CSV table of C-alpha atoms and ligand atoms in Angstrom, one decimal:
chain,number,residue,atom,x,y,z
Q,262,MET,CA,-18.8,-14.7,-0.9
Q,263,ARG,CA,-15.9,-17.3,-1.5
Q,264,LEU,CA,-13.1,-17.4,-3.2
Q,265,ALA,CA,-11.8,-20.6,-4.7
Q,266,THR,CA,-9.4,-21.4,-7.6
Q,267,GLY,CA,-8.0,-24.2,-9.6
Q,268,ARG,CA,-6.4,-24.1,-12.7
Q,269,VAL,CA,-6.7,-22.2,-16.0
Q,270,ALA,CA,-5.5,-22.4,-19.6
Q,271,THR,CA,-4.4,-18.6,-20.0
Q,272,LEU,CA,-5.0,-15.7,-19.3
Q,273,GLN,CA,-5.9,-13.1,-21.3
Q,274,GLY,CA,-6.6,-9.4,-21.7
Q,275,VAL,CA,-6.3,-6.2,-20.8
Q,276,LEU,CA,-7.2,-4.9,-16.9
Q,277,ARG,CA,-7.5,-1.3,-15.5
Q,278,PRO,CA,-6.4,-2.0,-12.0
Q,279,PRO,CA,-7.7,-0.2,-8.5
Q,280,SER,CA,-6.7,2.7,-8.1
Q,281,ASP,CA,-3.7,3.2,-5.7
Q,282,LYS,CA,-4.7,2.8,-2.4
Q,283,SER,CA,-1.4,5.1,-0.7
Q,284,ILE,CA,-2.6,7.8,-3.0
Q,285,THR,CA,-6.3,8.1,-2.5
Q,286,HIS,CA,-5.6,8.0,1.1
Q,287,ARG,CA,-2.8,11.5,0.4
Q,288,ALA,CA,-5.6,12.8,-1.7
Q,289,TYR,CA,-8.1,12.5,0.3
Q,290,MET,CA,-5.9,14.2,3.4
Q,291,LEU,CA,-4.2,16.6,1.7
Q,292,ALA,CA,-7.2,17.9,-0.2
Q,293,ALA,CA,-8.9,18.2,3.8
Q,294,ALA,CA,-5.8,20.5,5.0
Q,295,ALA,CA,-6.1,22.3,1.7
Q,296,GLU,CA,-7.6,25.6,1.8
Q,297,GLU,CA,-10.1,25.7,-1.9
Q,298,PRO,CA,-11.9,22.2,-2.5
Q,299,SER,CA,-10.1,19.8,-4.5
Q,300,ILE,CA,-11.6,17.9,-7.2
Q,301,VAL,CA,-10.7,13.6,-6.7
Q,302,ARG,CA,-11.2,11.3,-10.2
Q,303,ASN,CA,-10.9,7.6,-10.2
Q,304,PRO,CA,-10.4,7.7,-6.2
Q,305,LEU,CA,-9.9,3.9,-5.0
Q,306,LEU,CA,-13.1,2.5,-3.9
Q,307,SER,CA,-11.6,0.5,-1.2
Q,308,GLU,CA,-12.9,-0.5,2.9
Q,309,ASP,CA,-8.9,1.3,3.4
Q,310,CYS,CA,-10.5,4.6,1.7
Q,311,SER,CA,-12.9,4.6,2.8
Q,312,ALA,CA,-12.6,5.2,6.7
Q,313,THR,CA,-10.5,8.1,5.7
Q,314,LEU,CA,-12.8,9.3,3.7
Q,315,ASP,CA,-15.4,9.2,7.1
Q,316,SER,CA,-12.6,10.0,10.0
Q,317,LEU,CA,-12.1,13.3,7.5
Q,318,CYS,CA,-15.7,14.0,7.1
Q,319,MET,CA,-16.2,13.4,11.2
Q,320,MET,CA,-13.5,16.4,11.2
Q,321,GLY,CA,-15.5,19.1,9.2
Q,322,LEU,CA,-14.7,17.7,5.1
Q,323,GLU,CA,-17.8,18.1,2.6
Q,324,VAL,CA,-17.7,15.6,-0.1
Q,325,GLU,CA,-19.4,15.0,-2.9
Q,326,TRP,CA,-20.0,12.5,-5.9
Q,327,PRO,CA,-20.7,14.9,-8.9
Q,328,SER,CA,-20.3,11.0,-10.1
Q,329,ASP,CA,-19.6,7.2,-9.5
Q,330,HIS,CA,-15.8,8.3,-10.0
Q,331,GLU,CA,-15.6,11.9,-8.9
Q,332,VAL,CA,-15.6,13.6,-6.1
Q,333,ARG,CA,-15.4,17.1,-4.9
Q,334,LEU,CA,-13.5,17.9,-1.3
Q,335,VAL,CA,-14.4,20.9,0.4
Q,336,PRO,CA,-11.8,21.4,3.5
Q,337,ALA,CA,-13.8,23.2,7.0
Q,338,HIS,CA,-12.5,26.7,7.4
Q,339,ALA,CA,-10.9,25.3,11.2
Q,340,TRP,CA,-11.1,20.5,11.9
Q,341,ARG,CA,-13.5,20.1,14.8
Q,342,THR,CA,-13.7,17.4,17.5
Q,343,PRO,CA,-15.1,14.2,16.6
Q,344,ASP,CA,-18.6,13.0,17.9
Q,345,ASP,CA,-17.8,9.5,17.2
Q,346,VAL,CA,-14.2,7.6,17.7
Q,347,LEU,CA,-12.6,7.0,14.5
Q,348,ASP,CA,-13.0,4.2,13.0
Q,349,CYS,CA,-9.4,3.2,11.5
Q,350,GLY,CA,-10.9,-0.3,10.0
Q,351,ASN,CA,-8.0,-2.4,9.0
Q,352,SER,CA,-6.1,0.3,7.9
Q,353,GLY,CA,-2.6,1.2,9.1
Q,354,THR,CA,-1.8,4.3,6.4
Q,355,THR,CA,-5.5,5.7,7.6
Q,356,MET,CA,-4.3,5.6,11.3
Q,357,ARG,CA,-0.2,6.8,10.7
Q,358,LEU,CA,-1.3,9.3,8.3
Q,359,LEU,CA,-4.7,10.5,10.3
Q,360,SER,CA,-2.8,11.1,13.3
Q,361,GLY,CA,-0.1,13.2,12.3
Q,362,LEU,CA,-3.1,15.5,10.9
Q,363,ILE,CA,-5.2,15.4,14.2
Q,364,ALA,CA,-2.1,16.2,16.7
Q,365,SER,CA,-1.3,19.7,15.1
Q,366,ARG,CA,-4.4,21.2,15.5
Q,367,PRO,CA,-6.5,22.2,18.1
Q,368,ILE,CA,-8.5,19.0,18.7
Q,369,GLN,CA,-8.8,15.9,20.3
Q,370,ALA,CA,-9.6,12.5,18.4
Q,371,THR,CA,-9.8,8.7,19.0
Q,372,LEU,CA,-8.7,6.2,17.0
Q,373,VAL,CA,-9.9,2.8,16.6
Q,374,GLY,CA,-8.7,0.3,14.2
Q,375,ASP,CA,-10.4,-3.7,13.9
Q,376,GLU,CA,-8.5,-6.9,15.6
Q,377,SER,CA,-5.0,-6.9,13.2
Q,378,LEU,CA,-4.6,-3.0,13.0
Q,379,SER,CA,-5.5,-2.8,16.8
Q,380,ARG,CA,-2.2,-4.7,17.5
Q,381,ARG,CA,-0.1,-3.4,14.9
Q,382,PRO,CA,3.0,-0.8,16.2
Q,383,MET,CA,1.7,2.5,16.7
Q,384,LYS,CA,4.5,3.9,19.0
Q,385,ARG,CA,7.2,3.7,15.9
Q,386,ILE,CA,4.6,7.6,15.4
Q,387,ILE,CA,3.6,8.3,18.7
Q,388,ASP,CA,7.4,8.7,19.2
Q,389,PRO,CA,8.3,11.1,17.5
Q,390,LEU,CA,4.1,12.8,17.3
Q,391,ALA,CA,5.4,13.3,21.7
Q,392,LYS,CA,8.4,15.0,21.0
Q,393,MET,CA,6.8,17.5,18.7
Q,394,GLY,CA,4.5,17.9,22.1
Q,395,ALA,CA,1.0,16.0,21.1
Q,396,GLN,CA,-0.2,13.7,24.0
Q,397,ILE,CA,-0.9,10.8,23.4
Q,398,GLU,CA,-2.1,7.8,25.1
Q,399,GLY,CA,-2.0,4.3,23.8
Q,400,GLU,CA,0.8,2.4,22.4
Q,401,ALA,CA,-1.5,1.0,20.3
Q,402,ALA,CA,-5.2,1.3,19.1
Q,403,PRO,CA,-7.0,2.9,20.8
Q,404,LEU,CA,-5.1,6.3,20.1
Q,405,ILE,CA,-6.3,8.7,22.2
Q,406,ILE,CA,-4.4,12.4,19.5
Q,407,GLN,CA,-4.8,15.9,22.1
Q,408,GLY,CA,-3.2,17.7,19.5
Q,409,SER,CA,-1.9,21.4,19.4
Q,410,SER,CA,-1.7,24.0,17.0
Q,411,GLU,CA,1.9,24.7,18.9
Q,412,LEU,CA,3.8,21.8,17.9
Q,413,LYS,CA,7.7,22.0,17.7
Q,414,GLY,CA,10.0,21.5,14.3
Q,415,ILE,CA,11.7,18.2,15.5
Q,416,ASP,CA,14.4,16.9,13.2
Q,417,TYR,CA,12.9,13.0,13.4
Q,418,GLU,CA,15.6,9.9,12.7
Q,419,SER,CA,13.7,7.1,12.4
Q,420,PRO,CA,15.0,3.6,13.3
Q,421,VAL,CA,11.9,2.0,10.1
Q,422,ALA,CA,12.3,2.8,6.7
Q,423,SER,CA,8.2,3.6,6.1
Q,424,ALA,CA,6.7,5.9,4.2
Q,425,GLN,CA,3.7,6.2,7.1
Q,426,VAL,CA,5.9,6.9,9.4
Q,427,LYS,CA,7.3,9.4,7.4
Q,428,SER,CA,4.3,10.5,5.5
Q,429,CYS,CA,2.6,11.6,10.0
Q,430,VAL,CA,5.6,13.8,11.0
Q,431,LEU,CA,5.3,15.6,7.2
Q,432,PHE,CA,2.0,15.8,7.9
Q,433,ALA,CA,2.9,17.2,12.2
Q,434,GLY,CA,5.5,19.8,11.0
Q,435,LEU,CA,3.0,21.0,7.8
Q,436,ARG,CA,1.8,23.6,11.5
Q,437,ALA,CA,4.7,23.1,13.5
Q,438,GLN,CA,6.7,26.2,14.0
Q,439,GLY,CA,10.2,26.3,12.5
Q,440,GLU,CA,11.3,23.2,10.1
Q,441,THR,CA,10.2,19.3,10.4
Q,442,PHE,CA,13.1,17.0,8.8
Q,443,VAL,CA,12.5,13.1,8.6
Q,444,ARG,CA,15.5,10.4,8.0
Q,445,GLU,CA,15.0,6.9,7.4
Q,446,PRO,CA,17.4,4.3,7.1
Q,447,SER,CA,16.4,4.1,3.2
Q,448,LEU,CA,14.1,5.0,0.5
Q,449,SER,CA,10.5,4.3,1.8
Q,450,ARG,CA,7.5,5.1,-1.0
Q,451,ASP,CA,7.7,9.5,-1.3
Q,452,HIS,CA,4.1,10.2,-2.6
Q,453,THR,CA,3.8,12.2,0.1
Q,454,GLU,CA,7.1,13.8,-0.5
Q,455,ARG,CA,5.5,14.7,-4.8
Q,456,MET,CA,2.2,15.4,-3.8
Q,457,LEU,CA,3.5,18.0,-1.7
Q,458,GLU,CA,5.5,19.4,-3.9
Q,459,ALA,CA,3.1,19.8,-6.6
Q,460,LEU,CA,0.7,21.5,-4.4
Q,461,GLY,CA,2.9,24.2,-3.7
Q,462,VAL,CA,5.3,23.5,-0.6
Q,463,GLU,CA,8.6,24.2,-0.5
Q,464,MET,CA,9.8,20.0,0.2
Q,465,LEU,CA,13.0,20.3,2.2
Q,466,ARG,CA,16.2,18.4,1.9
Q,467,GLY,CA,18.7,18.0,4.5
Q,468,GLU,CA,21.4,15.3,4.2
Q,469,GLY,CA,21.1,11.8,2.7
Q,470,SER,CA,17.5,10.9,2.7
Q,471,SER,CA,16.5,13.4,4.8
Q,472,VAL,CA,13.6,15.2,4.0
Q,473,GLY,CA,11.8,18.0,5.2
Q,474,VAL,CA,8.5,21.0,5.6
Q,475,ARG,CA,8.7,24.2,7.4
Q,476,GLY,CA,5.5,24.8,9.3
Q,477,GLY,CA,2.6,27.5,7.9
Q,478,SER,CA,2.9,25.9,4.3
Q,479,LYS,CA,-0.1,26.3,2.4
Q,480,VAL,CA,-1.2,23.2,1.0
Q,481,ALA,CA,-2.9,24.8,-2.4
Q,482,SER,CA,-6.1,22.9,-3.7
Q,483,PHE,CA,-6.1,20.4,-6.8
Q,484,GLU,CA,-7.5,18.0,-9.1
Q,485,LEU,CA,-5.8,14.4,-9.5
Q,486,ASP,CA,-6.6,11.3,-11.2
Q,487,VAL,CA,-5.3,8.6,-9.8
Q,488,PRO,CA,-3.4,5.9,-10.9
Q,489,GLY,CA,-3.2,2.4,-10.9
Q,490,ASP,CA,-1.8,0.3,-8.1
Q,491,ILE,CA,1.3,-1.6,-9.1
Q,492,SER,CA,0.8,-2.9,-5.5
Q,493,SER,CA,-2.3,-4.1,-6.7
Q,494,ALA,CA,-1.2,-5.1,-10.3
Q,495,ALA,CA,1.1,-7.3,-9.0
Q,496,PHE,CA,-0.8,-10.2,-8.5
Q,497,PHE,CA,-2.3,-9.8,-12.1
Q,498,MET,CA,1.7,-9.0,-13.6
Q,499,VAL,CA,3.0,-12.8,-11.9
Q,500,ALA,CA,0.2,-14.4,-12.7
Q,501,ALA,CA,1.0,-14.1,-16.3
Q,502,ALA,CA,4.7,-15.0,-15.9
Q,503,LEU,CA,3.1,-18.0,-14.4
Q,504,VAL,CA,0.4,-19.3,-16.3
Q,505,PRO,CA,1.0,-21.1,-19.9
Q,506,ASP,CA,0.3,-18.8,-23.3
Q,507,SER,CA,-1.1,-16.1,-21.0
Q,508,GLN,CA,-0.7,-12.1,-22.3
Q,509,LEU,CA,-1.4,-9.5,-20.1
Q,510,GLU,CA,-2.1,-5.3,-21.1
Q,511,LEU,CA,-2.0,-3.1,-17.7
Q,512,LEU,CA,-3.8,0.5,-17.5
Q,513,ASP,CA,-2.2,3.8,-16.0
Q,514,VAL,CA,-0.3,1.6,-13.5
Q,515,GLY,CA,1.5,3.7,-11.0
Q,516,VAL,CA,5.6,3.4,-11.7
Q,517,ASN,CA,7.0,5.5,-9.0
Q,518,PRO,CA,10.5,4.3,-8.2
Q,519,THR,CA,9.5,3.7,-4.7
Q,520,ARG,CA,7.3,0.9,-5.7
Q,521,SER,CA,8.7,-0.4,-8.9
Q,522,GLY,CA,11.0,-1.9,-7.1
Q,523,ILE,CA,8.6,-5.5,-8.6
Q,524,PHE,CA,10.2,-4.8,-12.4
Q,525,GLU,CA,14.1,-5.7,-10.9
Q,526,VAL,CA,12.4,-9.1,-9.4
Q,527,PHE,CA,11.3,-9.9,-12.9
Q,528,GLU,CA,15.1,-8.3,-14.5
Q,529,GLN,CA,16.4,-11.0,-12.3
Q,530,CYS,CA,13.7,-13.3,-12.9
Q,531,GLY,CA,13.7,-12.8,-16.7
Q,532,ILE,CA,10.3,-11.6,-17.1
Q,533,LYS,CA,10.0,-8.7,-19.4
Q,534,VAL,CA,7.6,-6.1,-19.0
Q,535,LEU,CA,6.9,-3.8,-21.9
Q,536,LEU,CA,6.9,0.4,-20.4
Q,537,GLU,CA,4.1,2.1,-23.2
Q,538,ASN,CA,2.5,5.5,-22.9
Q,539,GLU,CA,4.5,6.4,-20.3
Q,540,ARG,CA,3.2,10.0,-18.9
Q,541,VAL,CA,3.1,12.0,-15.0
Q,542,GLU,CA,0.0,12.9,-13.1
Q,543,LEU,CA,0.7,15.3,-9.6
Q,544,GLY,CA,4.6,13.9,-9.4
Q,545,GLU,CA,3.4,10.8,-10.5
Q,546,PRO,CA,4.8,8.8,-13.4
Q,547,LEU,CA,2.5,6.6,-14.2
Q,548,ALA,CA,2.3,4.0,-17.6
Q,549,ASP,CA,1.0,0.8,-19.6
Q,550,LEU,CA,2.5,-2.2,-18.9
Q,551,GLY,CA,2.8,-5.3,-20.9
Q,552,ILE,CA,3.4,-8.5,-19.8
Q,553,ARG,CA,2.8,-11.9,-20.9
Q,554,TYR,CA,5.0,-16.5,-19.8
Q,555,THR,CA,7.7,-17.2,-18.9
Q,556,GLU,CA,8.8,-20.4,-19.8
Q,557,VAL,CA,12.1,-20.8,-17.4
Q,558,LEU,CA,12.7,-18.6,-14.8
Q,559,GLN,CA,15.7,-17.4,-12.8
Q,560,PRO,CA,15.6,-17.2,-8.9
Q,561,PHE,CA,15.6,-13.8,-7.3
Q,562,HIS,CA,17.0,-12.3,-4.3
Q,563,ILE,CA,15.8,-9.5,-2.5
Q,564,GLU,CA,17.2,-7.7,0.8
Q,565,GLY,CA,18.3,-4.0,1.9
Q,566,SER,CA,17.1,-0.8,-0.1
Q,567,LEU,CA,15.0,-2.5,-2.3
Q,568,VAL,CA,12.9,-3.7,-0.2
Q,569,PRO,CA,11.2,-0.9,1.2
Q,570,ARG,CA,9.5,-0.6,-2.7
Q,571,LEU,CA,8.0,-3.7,-3.0
Q,572,ILE,CA,7.1,-4.7,0.3
Q,573,ASP,CA,3.4,-5.1,-0.5
Q,574,GLU,CA,4.1,-7.4,-3.5
Q,575,ILE,CA,6.4,-10.0,-0.9
Q,576,PRO,CA,3.6,-12.3,-0.8
Q,577,ILE,CA,2.5,-12.8,-4.4
Q,578,LEU,CA,7.1,-12.6,-5.3
Q,579,ALA,CA,7.0,-15.7,-3.2
Q,580,VAL,CA,4.8,-17.9,-4.9
Q,581,LEU,CA,6.7,-16.4,-7.7
Q,582,ALA,CA,9.3,-17.9,-6.3
Q,583,THR,CA,7.8,-21.2,-6.1
Q,584,GLN,CA,8.4,-21.6,-9.7
Q,585,CYS,CA,11.7,-20.3,-10.7
Q,586,ASP,CA,14.7,-22.9,-11.0
Q,587,GLY,CA,16.5,-22.2,-7.2
Q,588,THR,CA,17.0,-21.2,-4.0
Q,589,SER,CA,14.9,-17.7,-3.6
Q,590,ILE,CA,16.4,-15.0,-0.9
Q,591,ILE,CA,14.4,-12.5,0.6
Q,592,ARG,CA,15.9,-11.0,3.1
Q,593,ASP,CA,16.2,-7.8,5.8
Q,594,ALA,CA,12.0,-7.4,5.4
Q,595,SER,CA,10.9,-7.8,9.4
Q,596,GLU,CA,9.0,-5.3,8.7
Q,597,LEU,CA,6.3,-8.3,7.1
Q,598,ARG,CA,6.2,-8.9,11.0
Q,599,VAL,CA,4.3,-6.3,11.7
Q,600,LYS,CA,1.4,-5.9,8.3
Q,601,GLU,CA,-2.5,-6.4,8.4
Q,602,SER,CA,-0.9,-10.0,9.9
Q,603,ASP,CA,2.8,-11.4,10.3
Q,604,ARG,CA,3.1,-12.1,7.2
Q,605,ILE,CA,6.1,-14.2,6.7
Q,606,GLU,CA,4.3,-17.0,9.6
Q,607,LEU,CA,0.9,-17.0,6.7
Q,608,ILE,CA,3.9,-17.3,3.5
Q,609,ALA,CA,5.8,-20.0,4.7
Q,610,GLU,CA,2.4,-22.1,6.1
Q,611,GLY,CA,0.0,-21.3,2.7
Q,612,LEU,CA,3.4,-22.2,1.3
Q,613,ARG,CA,4.1,-25.6,2.7
Q,614,ALA,CA,0.6,-26.6,2.3
Q,615,MET,CA,0.6,-26.0,-1.1
Q,616,GLY,CA,3.6,-28.5,-2.2
Q,617,ALA,CA,6.6,-25.0,-1.7
Q,618,GLU,CA,9.6,-26.0,0.4
Q,619,VAL,CA,10.0,-22.7,2.0
Q,620,GLU,CA,13.0,-21.8,5.5
Q,621,THR,CA,12.1,-18.7,7.3
Q,622,PHE,CA,13.6,-16.7,9.0
Q,623,MET,CA,13.2,-13.7,11.4
Q,624,ASP,CA,13.9,-11.0,8.5
Q,625,GLY,CA,12.7,-13.4,5.5
Q,626,LEU,CA,12.1,-16.3,3.6
Q,627,ASN,CA,14.1,-18.7,1.8
Q,628,VAL,CA,11.9,-20.6,-1.6
Q,629,SER,CA,13.3,-23.1,-3.4
Q,630,GLY,CA,11.2,-24.2,-7.2
Q,631,PRO,CA,10.5,-25.0,-9.0
Q,632,VAL,CA,7.8,-26.5,-7.2
Q,633,ARG,CA,4.1,-28.6,-9.0
Q,634,LEU,CA,1.8,-26.8,-6.5
Q,635,ARG,CA,-1.3,-28.6,-5.0
Q,636,GLY,CA,-4.3,-26.9,-4.6
Q,637,ALA,CA,-4.8,-26.4,-0.2
Q,638,GLU,CA,-7.5,-24.6,1.8
Q,639,ILE,CA,-5.9,-21.4,3.2
Q,640,ASP,CA,-6.5,-19.4,6.1
Q,641,SER,CA,-5.6,-15.4,5.0
Q,642,ASP,CA,-6.1,-13.8,8.3
Q,643,GLY,CA,-7.8,-11.3,7.2
Q,644,ASP,CA,-5.2,-10.1,5.6
Q,645,HIS,CA,-6.5,-8.9,2.1
Q,646,ARG,CA,-2.1,-10.1,-0.3
Q,647,ILE,CA,-1.9,-13.2,1.4
Q,648,ALA,CA,-5.9,-14.1,0.2
Q,649,MET,CA,-5.3,-12.5,-3.0
Q,650,ALA,CA,-1.6,-14.5,-3.6
Q,651,PHE,CA,-2.5,-17.3,-2.8
Q,652,ALA,CA,-6.0,-17.9,-4.7
Q,653,ILE,CA,-3.1,-16.7,-8.3
Q,654,ALA,CA,-1.5,-20.0,-6.4
Q,655,GLY,CA,-4.0,-21.7,-7.4
Q,656,LEU,CA,-4.2,-20.8,-10.5
Q,657,ILE,CA,-0.9,-22.9,-11.3
Q,658,ALA,CA,-1.8,-25.9,-8.5
Q,659,GLU,CA,-3.4,-29.1,-9.4
Q,660,GLY,CA,-6.9,-29.2,-7.7
Q,661,GLN,CA,-9.0,-27.3,-5.8
Q,662,THR,CA,-7.8,-23.5,-3.5
Q,663,GLU,CA,-9.9,-22.1,-1.3
Q,664,ILE,CA,-9.4,-19.6,0.4
Q,665,LEU,CA,-11.2,-18.4,3.9
Q,666,GLN,CA,-12.1,-15.0,4.8
Q,667,PRO,CA,-11.8,-13.6,1.6
Q,668,GLU,CA,-13.9,-11.2,2.3
Q,669,THR,CA,-11.1,-8.9,2.4
Q,670,VAL,CA,-9.9,-8.2,-0.5
Q,671,ARG,CA,-12.4,-5.6,-0.2
Q,672,THR,CA,-10.0,-3.4,1.8
Q,673,SER,CA,-7.7,-2.8,-1.7
Q,674,PHE,CA,-9.3,-4.3,-5.0
Q,675,PRO,CA,-13.2,-5.6,-4.1
Q,676,ALA,CA,-13.2,-6.5,-7.5
Q,677,PHE,CA,-10.3,-8.8,-7.9
Q,678,GLU,CA,-12.6,-12.3,-8.1
Q,679,GLN,CA,-14.3,-10.6,-10.6
Q,680,GLU,CA,-11.5,-9.1,-12.6
Q,681,LEU,CA,-9.7,-12.7,-12.2
Q,682,TRP,CA,-13.0,-14.5,-13.7
Q,683,ARG,CA,-12.4,-12.2,-16.2
Q,684,LEU,CA,-9.5,-12.8,-17.8
Q,685,CYS,CA,-9.2,-16.0,-17.4
Q,686,VAL,CA,-9.5,-18.5,-20.3
Q,687,VAL,CA,-10.9,-21.6,-18.5
S,1000,S3P,C1,2.4,2.4,3.3
S,1000,S3P,C2,2.6,2.5,3.7
S,1000,S3P,C3,3.8,1.0,3.3
S,1000,S3P,C4,2.9,-0.1,2.4
S,1000,S3P,C5,1.4,0.1,3.1
S,1000,S3P,C6,1.0,1.5,2.4
S,1000,S3P,C7,1.2,3.8,2.5
S,1000,S3P,O1,3.7,1.0,5.1
S,1000,S3P,O2,2.7,-1.7,3.1
S,1000,S3P,O3,0.6,-0.4,2.5
S,1000,S3P,O4,0.9,4.6,1.8
S,1000,S3P,O5,2.6,4.8,3.2
S,1000,S3P,P1,4.7,1.2,6.0
S,1000,S3P,O6,5.2,2.4,5.4
S,1000,S3P,O7,4.6,0.7,7.2
S,1000,S3P,O8,6.7,0.4,5.3
């Protein structure tokens, strides 16, 4: 596979972005935790979500595919200890959320990941799970978890705003004794809370953002049509805003307010997004989006509680910043350093190679614009969002931009290149 882009005349057409990665992971896991079979339509078919599904199957979940776009999931009466290691691949969501489900069952499992995932911090889930009574060996992958059906509920204050930590603890709390609460410094994506509530689990609300579940709560079976992923749509939203004369319509996009911080950045820049056909699917709001080329762009400022609401969009928003008239500021985003790569460094390296002016900080970046980008060779270091962000940057750069390790897009958006060429008018 080769991913190389250059200037295009415009982007036109309609795109149904790939289904939401966070919701697909949770749908598979909640189906495995339910007592009756569930149906998931339009799950995201990507490497990350396959890692979750394959791991659940190794613990007893049965899977039938009535068609390519629909999966019927039959949960095991009791989860079993897997015969082999659970390979979470590149997926932090798989490793962190599954840990909560495994820790609260009387089984043992070893979770492994690829080189990137093996470097990522796991203490953030080990600490609360250990407090609940689970035994976990390792501070990073591989993790060996000895679960128990006698975990104790806790009131946990997470030092990071992380939906993966929050979901892990809530999943474990579903089978712990008493109530389990999680607090976080600012609200991270709340898909777990919304989906649990829609599946009949009473969500307990404590002080501030504190949210909890009662041990022994039953998860109802369900039918779900997974909405499109706003984090994947974001690459095309920014492309439409940057490439002259473009106009794109993006269908079925999840617009959960804990994920749609990009709309606030667009507002600061002066980019208009038209929302139509708004509806709700299993507690999740979605809409069709219309977006077009915007000639003059104002710089933006991202900090504080906005950060978790657009954390995965920062690579492509940094590309947008190169075309804004002034310095855009991104702070309070040190989590970027422990994503699939150190995204602060890779964004800065790539943008500088393309001629942009970037200053890095421990917790963010300043990007000054507008600059005329020039094509460059970009090492994605196996990070899907870096690969896609720079492929989009290439559309407005002089010369060619070649992405190294392009196959990483399979993590979240396997048809990225195909969709890009379908919508580009050269
Ligand atoms: C995710 C949460 C976020 C996000 C990741 C998916 C999830 O990570 O970056 O791509 O599905 O819960 P953190 O919760 O670690 O911030």
